[in-house]
mmCIF file of C-alpha atoms and ligand atoms in Angstrom:
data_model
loop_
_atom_site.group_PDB
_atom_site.id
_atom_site.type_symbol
_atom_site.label_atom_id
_atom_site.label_comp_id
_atom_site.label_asym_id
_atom_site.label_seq_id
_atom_site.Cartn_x
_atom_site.Cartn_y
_atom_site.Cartn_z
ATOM 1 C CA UNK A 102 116.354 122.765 229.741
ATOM 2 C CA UNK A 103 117.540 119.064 229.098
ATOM 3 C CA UNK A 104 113.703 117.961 228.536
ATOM 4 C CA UNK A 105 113.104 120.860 226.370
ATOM 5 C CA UNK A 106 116.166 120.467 224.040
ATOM 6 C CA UNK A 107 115.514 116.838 223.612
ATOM 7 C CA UNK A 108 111.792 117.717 222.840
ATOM 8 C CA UNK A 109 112.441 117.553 218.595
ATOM 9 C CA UNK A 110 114.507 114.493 218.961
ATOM 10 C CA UNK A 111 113.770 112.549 222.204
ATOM 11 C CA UNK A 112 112.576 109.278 222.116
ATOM 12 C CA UNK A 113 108.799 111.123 222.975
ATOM 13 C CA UNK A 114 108.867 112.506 219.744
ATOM 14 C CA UNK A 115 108.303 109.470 218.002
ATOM 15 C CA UNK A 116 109.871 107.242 215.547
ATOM 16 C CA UNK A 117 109.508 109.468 212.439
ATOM 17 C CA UNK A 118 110.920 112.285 214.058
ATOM 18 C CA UNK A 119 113.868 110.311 215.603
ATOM 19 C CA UNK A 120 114.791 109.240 212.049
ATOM 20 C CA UNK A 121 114.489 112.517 210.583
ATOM 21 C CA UNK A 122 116.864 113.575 213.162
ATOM 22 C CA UNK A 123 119.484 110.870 212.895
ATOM 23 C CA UNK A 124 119.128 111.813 209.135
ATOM 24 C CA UNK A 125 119.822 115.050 209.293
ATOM 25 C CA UNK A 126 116.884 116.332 207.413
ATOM 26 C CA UNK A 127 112.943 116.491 207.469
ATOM 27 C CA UNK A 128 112.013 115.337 203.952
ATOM 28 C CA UNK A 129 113.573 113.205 201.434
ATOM 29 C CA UNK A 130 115.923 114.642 198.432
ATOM 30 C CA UNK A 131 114.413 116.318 195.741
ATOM 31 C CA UNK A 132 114.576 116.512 192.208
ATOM 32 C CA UNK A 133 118.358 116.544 191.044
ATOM 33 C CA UNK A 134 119.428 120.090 190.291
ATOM 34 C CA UNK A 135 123.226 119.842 190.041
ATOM 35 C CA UNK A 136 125.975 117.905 189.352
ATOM 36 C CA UNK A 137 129.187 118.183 191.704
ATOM 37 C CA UNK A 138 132.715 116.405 190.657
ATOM 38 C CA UNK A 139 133.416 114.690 193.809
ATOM 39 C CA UNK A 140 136.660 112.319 192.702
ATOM 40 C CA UNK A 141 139.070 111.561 189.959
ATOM 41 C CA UNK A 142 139.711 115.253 188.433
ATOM 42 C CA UNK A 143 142.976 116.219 186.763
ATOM 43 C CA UNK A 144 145.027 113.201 187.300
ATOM 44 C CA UNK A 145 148.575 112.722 185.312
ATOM 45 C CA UNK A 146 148.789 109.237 184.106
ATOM 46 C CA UNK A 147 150.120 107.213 181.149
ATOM 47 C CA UNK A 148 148.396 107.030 177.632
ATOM 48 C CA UNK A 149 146.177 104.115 177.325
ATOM 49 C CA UNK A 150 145.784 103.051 180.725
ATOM 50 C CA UNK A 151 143.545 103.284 182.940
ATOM 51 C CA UNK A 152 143.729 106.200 185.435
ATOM 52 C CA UNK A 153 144.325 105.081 189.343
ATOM 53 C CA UNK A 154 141.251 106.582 190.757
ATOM 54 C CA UNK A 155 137.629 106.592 189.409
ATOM 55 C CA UNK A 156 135.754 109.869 188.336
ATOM 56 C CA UNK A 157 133.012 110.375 190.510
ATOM 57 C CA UNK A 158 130.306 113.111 190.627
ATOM 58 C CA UNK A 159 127.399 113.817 193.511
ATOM 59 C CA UNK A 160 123.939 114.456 192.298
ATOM 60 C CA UNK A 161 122.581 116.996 194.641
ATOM 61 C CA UNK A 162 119.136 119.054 194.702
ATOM 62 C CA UNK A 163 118.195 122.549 194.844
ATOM 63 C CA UNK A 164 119.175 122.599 198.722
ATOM 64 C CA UNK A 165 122.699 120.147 198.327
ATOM 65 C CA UNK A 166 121.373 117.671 199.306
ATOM 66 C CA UNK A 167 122.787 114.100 197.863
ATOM 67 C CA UNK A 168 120.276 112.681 195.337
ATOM 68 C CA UNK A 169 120.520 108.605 194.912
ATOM 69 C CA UNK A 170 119.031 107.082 191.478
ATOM 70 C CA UNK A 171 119.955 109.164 188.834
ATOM 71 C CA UNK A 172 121.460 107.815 186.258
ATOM 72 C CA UNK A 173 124.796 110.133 184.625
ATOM 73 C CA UNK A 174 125.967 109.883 180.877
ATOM 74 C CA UNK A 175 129.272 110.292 181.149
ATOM 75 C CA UNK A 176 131.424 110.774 177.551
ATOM 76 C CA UNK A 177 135.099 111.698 176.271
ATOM 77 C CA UNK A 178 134.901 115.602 175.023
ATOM 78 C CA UNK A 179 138.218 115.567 173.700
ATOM 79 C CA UNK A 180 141.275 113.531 173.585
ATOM 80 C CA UNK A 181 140.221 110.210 172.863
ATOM 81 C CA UNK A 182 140.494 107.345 175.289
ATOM 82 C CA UNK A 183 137.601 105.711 177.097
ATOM 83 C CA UNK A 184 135.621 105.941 180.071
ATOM 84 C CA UNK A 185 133.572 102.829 181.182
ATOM 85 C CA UNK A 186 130.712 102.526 181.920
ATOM 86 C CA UNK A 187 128.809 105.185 179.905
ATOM 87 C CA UNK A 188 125.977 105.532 182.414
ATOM 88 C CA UNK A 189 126.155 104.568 186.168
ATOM 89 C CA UNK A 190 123.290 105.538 188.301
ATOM 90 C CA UNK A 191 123.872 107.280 191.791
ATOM 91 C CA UNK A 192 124.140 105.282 194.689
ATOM 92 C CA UNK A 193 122.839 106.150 198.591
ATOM 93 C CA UNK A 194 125.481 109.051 198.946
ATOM 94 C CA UNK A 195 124.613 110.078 195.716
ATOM 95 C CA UNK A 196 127.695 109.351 193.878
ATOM 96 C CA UNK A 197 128.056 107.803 190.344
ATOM 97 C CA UNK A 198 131.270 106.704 188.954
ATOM 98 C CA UNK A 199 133.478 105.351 185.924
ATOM 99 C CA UNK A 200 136.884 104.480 185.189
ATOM 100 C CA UNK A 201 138.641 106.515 182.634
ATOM 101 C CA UNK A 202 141.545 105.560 180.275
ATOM 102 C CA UNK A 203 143.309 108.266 178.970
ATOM 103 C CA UNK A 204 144.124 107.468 175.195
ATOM 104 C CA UNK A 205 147.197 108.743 172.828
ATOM 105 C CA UNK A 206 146.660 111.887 173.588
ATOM 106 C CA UNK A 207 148.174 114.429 176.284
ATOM 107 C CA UNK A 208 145.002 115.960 177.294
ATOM 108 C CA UNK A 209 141.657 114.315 177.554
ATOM 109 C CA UNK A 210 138.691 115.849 178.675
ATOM 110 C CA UNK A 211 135.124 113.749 180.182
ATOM 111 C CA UNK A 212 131.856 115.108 180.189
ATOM 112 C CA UNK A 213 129.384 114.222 182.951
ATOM 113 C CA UNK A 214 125.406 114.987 182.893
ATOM 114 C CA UNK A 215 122.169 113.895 183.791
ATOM 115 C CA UNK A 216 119.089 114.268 181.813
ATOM 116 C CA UNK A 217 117.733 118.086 182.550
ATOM 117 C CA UNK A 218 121.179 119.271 183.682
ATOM 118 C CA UNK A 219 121.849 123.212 182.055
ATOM 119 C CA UNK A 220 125.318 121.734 180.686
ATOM 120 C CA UNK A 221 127.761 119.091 181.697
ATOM 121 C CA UNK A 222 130.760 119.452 183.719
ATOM 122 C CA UNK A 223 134.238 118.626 182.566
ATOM 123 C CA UNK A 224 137.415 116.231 184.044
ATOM 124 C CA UNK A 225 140.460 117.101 182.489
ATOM 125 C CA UNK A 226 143.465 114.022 182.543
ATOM 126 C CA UNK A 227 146.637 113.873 181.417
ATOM 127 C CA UNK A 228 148.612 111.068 180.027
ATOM 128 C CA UNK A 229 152.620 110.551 179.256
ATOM 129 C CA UNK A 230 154.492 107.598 178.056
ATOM 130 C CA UNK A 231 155.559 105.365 180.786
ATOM 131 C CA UNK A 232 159.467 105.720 181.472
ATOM 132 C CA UNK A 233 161.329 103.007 179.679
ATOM 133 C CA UNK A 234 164.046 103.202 181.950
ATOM 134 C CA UNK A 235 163.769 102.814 185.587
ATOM 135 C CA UNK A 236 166.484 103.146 188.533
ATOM 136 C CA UNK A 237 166.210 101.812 192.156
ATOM 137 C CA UNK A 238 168.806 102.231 194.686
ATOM 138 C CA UNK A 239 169.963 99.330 197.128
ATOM 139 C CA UNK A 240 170.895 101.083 200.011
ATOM 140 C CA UNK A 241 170.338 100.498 204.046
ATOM 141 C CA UNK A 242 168.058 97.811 203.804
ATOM 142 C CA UNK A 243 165.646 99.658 201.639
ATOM 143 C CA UNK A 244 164.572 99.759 197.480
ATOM 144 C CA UNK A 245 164.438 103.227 196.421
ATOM 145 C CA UNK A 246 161.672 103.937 195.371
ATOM 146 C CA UNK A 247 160.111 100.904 196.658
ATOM 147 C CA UNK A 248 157.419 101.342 193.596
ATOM 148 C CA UNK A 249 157.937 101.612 190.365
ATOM 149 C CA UNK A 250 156.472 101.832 186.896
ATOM 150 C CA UNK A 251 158.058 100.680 183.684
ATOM 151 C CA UNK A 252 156.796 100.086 179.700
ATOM 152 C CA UNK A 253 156.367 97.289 179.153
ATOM 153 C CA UNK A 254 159.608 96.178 177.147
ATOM 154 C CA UNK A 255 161.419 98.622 179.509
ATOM 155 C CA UNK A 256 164.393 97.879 181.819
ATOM 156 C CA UNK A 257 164.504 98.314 185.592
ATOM 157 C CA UNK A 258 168.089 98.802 186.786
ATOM 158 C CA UNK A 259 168.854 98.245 190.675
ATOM 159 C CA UNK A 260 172.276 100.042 191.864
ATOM 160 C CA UNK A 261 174.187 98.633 195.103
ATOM 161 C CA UNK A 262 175.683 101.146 197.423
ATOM 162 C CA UNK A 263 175.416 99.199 200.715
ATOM 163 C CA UNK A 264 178.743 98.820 201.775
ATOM 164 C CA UNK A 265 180.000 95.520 202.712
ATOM 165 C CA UNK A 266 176.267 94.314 203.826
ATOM 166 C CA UNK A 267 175.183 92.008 200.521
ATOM 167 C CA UNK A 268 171.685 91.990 199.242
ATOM 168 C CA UNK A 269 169.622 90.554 196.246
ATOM 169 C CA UNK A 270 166.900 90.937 194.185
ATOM 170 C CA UNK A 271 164.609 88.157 194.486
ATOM 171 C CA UNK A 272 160.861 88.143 192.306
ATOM 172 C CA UNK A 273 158.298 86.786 195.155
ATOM 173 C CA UNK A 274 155.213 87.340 192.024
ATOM 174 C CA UNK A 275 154.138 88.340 189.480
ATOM 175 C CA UNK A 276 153.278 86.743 185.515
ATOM 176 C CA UNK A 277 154.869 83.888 185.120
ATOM 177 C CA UNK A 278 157.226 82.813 184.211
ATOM 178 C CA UNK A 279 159.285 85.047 186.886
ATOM 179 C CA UNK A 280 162.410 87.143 185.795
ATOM 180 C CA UNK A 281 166.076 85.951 187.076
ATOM 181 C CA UNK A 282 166.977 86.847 190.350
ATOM 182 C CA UNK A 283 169.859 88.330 191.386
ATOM 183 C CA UNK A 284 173.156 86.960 193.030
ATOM 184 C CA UNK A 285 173.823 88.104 196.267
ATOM 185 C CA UNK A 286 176.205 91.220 196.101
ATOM 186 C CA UNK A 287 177.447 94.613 198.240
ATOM 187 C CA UNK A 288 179.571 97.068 197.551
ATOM 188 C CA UNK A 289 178.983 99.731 194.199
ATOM 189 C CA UNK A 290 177.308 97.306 191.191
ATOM 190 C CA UNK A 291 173.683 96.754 189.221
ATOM 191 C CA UNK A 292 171.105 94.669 188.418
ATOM 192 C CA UNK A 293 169.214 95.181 185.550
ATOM 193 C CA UNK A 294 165.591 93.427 184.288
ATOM 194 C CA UNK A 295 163.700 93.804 181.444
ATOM 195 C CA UNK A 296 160.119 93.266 181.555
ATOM 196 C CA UNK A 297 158.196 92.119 178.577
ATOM 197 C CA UNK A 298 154.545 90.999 180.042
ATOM 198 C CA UNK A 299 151.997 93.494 181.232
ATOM 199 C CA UNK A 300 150.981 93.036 185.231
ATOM 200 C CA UNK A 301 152.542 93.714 188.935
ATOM 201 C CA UNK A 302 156.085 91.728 190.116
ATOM 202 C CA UNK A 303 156.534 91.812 193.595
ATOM 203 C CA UNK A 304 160.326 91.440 195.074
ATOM 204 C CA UNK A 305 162.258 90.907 197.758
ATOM 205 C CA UNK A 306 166.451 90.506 199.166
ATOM 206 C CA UNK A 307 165.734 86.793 200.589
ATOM 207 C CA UNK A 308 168.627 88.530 203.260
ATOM 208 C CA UNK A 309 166.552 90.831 204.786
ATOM 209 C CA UNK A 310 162.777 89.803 204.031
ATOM 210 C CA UNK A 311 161.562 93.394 205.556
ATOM 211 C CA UNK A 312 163.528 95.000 202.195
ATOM 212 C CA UNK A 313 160.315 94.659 199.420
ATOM 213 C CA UNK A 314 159.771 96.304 195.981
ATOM 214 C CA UNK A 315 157.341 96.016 193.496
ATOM 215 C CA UNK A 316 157.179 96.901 189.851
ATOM 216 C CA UNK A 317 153.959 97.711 187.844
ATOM 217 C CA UNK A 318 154.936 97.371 184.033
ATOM 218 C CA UNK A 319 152.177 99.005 181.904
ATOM 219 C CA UNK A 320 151.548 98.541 178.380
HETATM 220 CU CU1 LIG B 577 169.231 92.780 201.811
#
């Protein structure tokens, strides 16, 4: 039973047939049929930046499977905003991608297509203001949230309620030049920084090196 099992695949078969077995399939892709979104649909992000993950669609033929080389025209519907590039060609999985920015608007839409495609199909993204006022707590050795995101021109306020056990805010990097630190302090008080340049500070409480924070300030 073994021998006769192995008999499409087994090393006997020959080379061609081992590949096509490793492969999954007899014959090479065919034409490209349809377009699949396969990444980067109906995200919520902030107006005129660009969104966290890349749209991505599969090129697949008539039987699904993934079709490498094609090149996709990808285009804002509605909204406004930007997607870069305009064309990206699919790679060995048959994915093509671009990054997106969401303009001014709430609601943008992104077509994707290849030439011979019926119609294209559609992202939708969303985009709000980023907050312009930010809280973190200072509690048991942690920054809560540890992330955050402010407008640039915004103010990040840090609130003590650790007891007696004193901690600080101090920038590790980010643009330069780097905001003030904080003093050491415990008990019930704030912090507050406002951030003017665009780009990703990176904090610590020199007390307790394990406590980090970051915050992404965003145009
Ligand atoms: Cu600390």
């Amino acid at each position: 039973m073994t021998l006769r099992r192995l008999g499409r695949c087994g090393v006997a078969a020959g080379a061609l047939w081992a590949a096509a077995c490793s492969g999954g399939g007899t014959q090479p892709p065919g034409p490209p049929n349809d377009l699949v979104i396969s990444g980067g649909d109906a995200q919520s992000w902030y107006f005129d930046n660009p969104l966290p993950t890349p749209l991505s669609v599969t090129v697949v033929d008539v039987s699904s499977r993934a079709v490498p080389g094609v090149v996709v025209t990808w285009s804002v519907a509605s909204g406004g905003g930007a997607v870069s590039p305009l064309q990206s060609t699919t790679n060995a999985s048959g994915v093509a991608t671009t990054t997106d920015s969401v303009g001014s608007s709430t609601r943008q839409t992104v077509n994707a297509t290849f030439t011979g495609l019926a119609g294209p199909v559609t992202f939708s993204e969303f985009a709000t203001s980023p907050p312009t006022s930010v809280g973190v707590g200072v509690t048991s050795f942690v920054f809560t949230p540890r992330d955050t995101i402010v407008q640039s021109g915004g103010m990040v306020t840090w609130t003590w309620n650790s007891g007696s056990t004193p901690h600080n805010v101090s920038y590790t990097s980010g643009p330069a030049p780097l905001p003030t630190n904080s003093p050491d302090q415990s008990g019930t008080t704030t912090f507050s920084t406002t951030f003017t340049a665009v780009g990703t500070y990176t904090y610590h409480c020199t007390l307790h090196p394990q406590m980090t924070g970051s915050v992404r300030v965003l145009h």
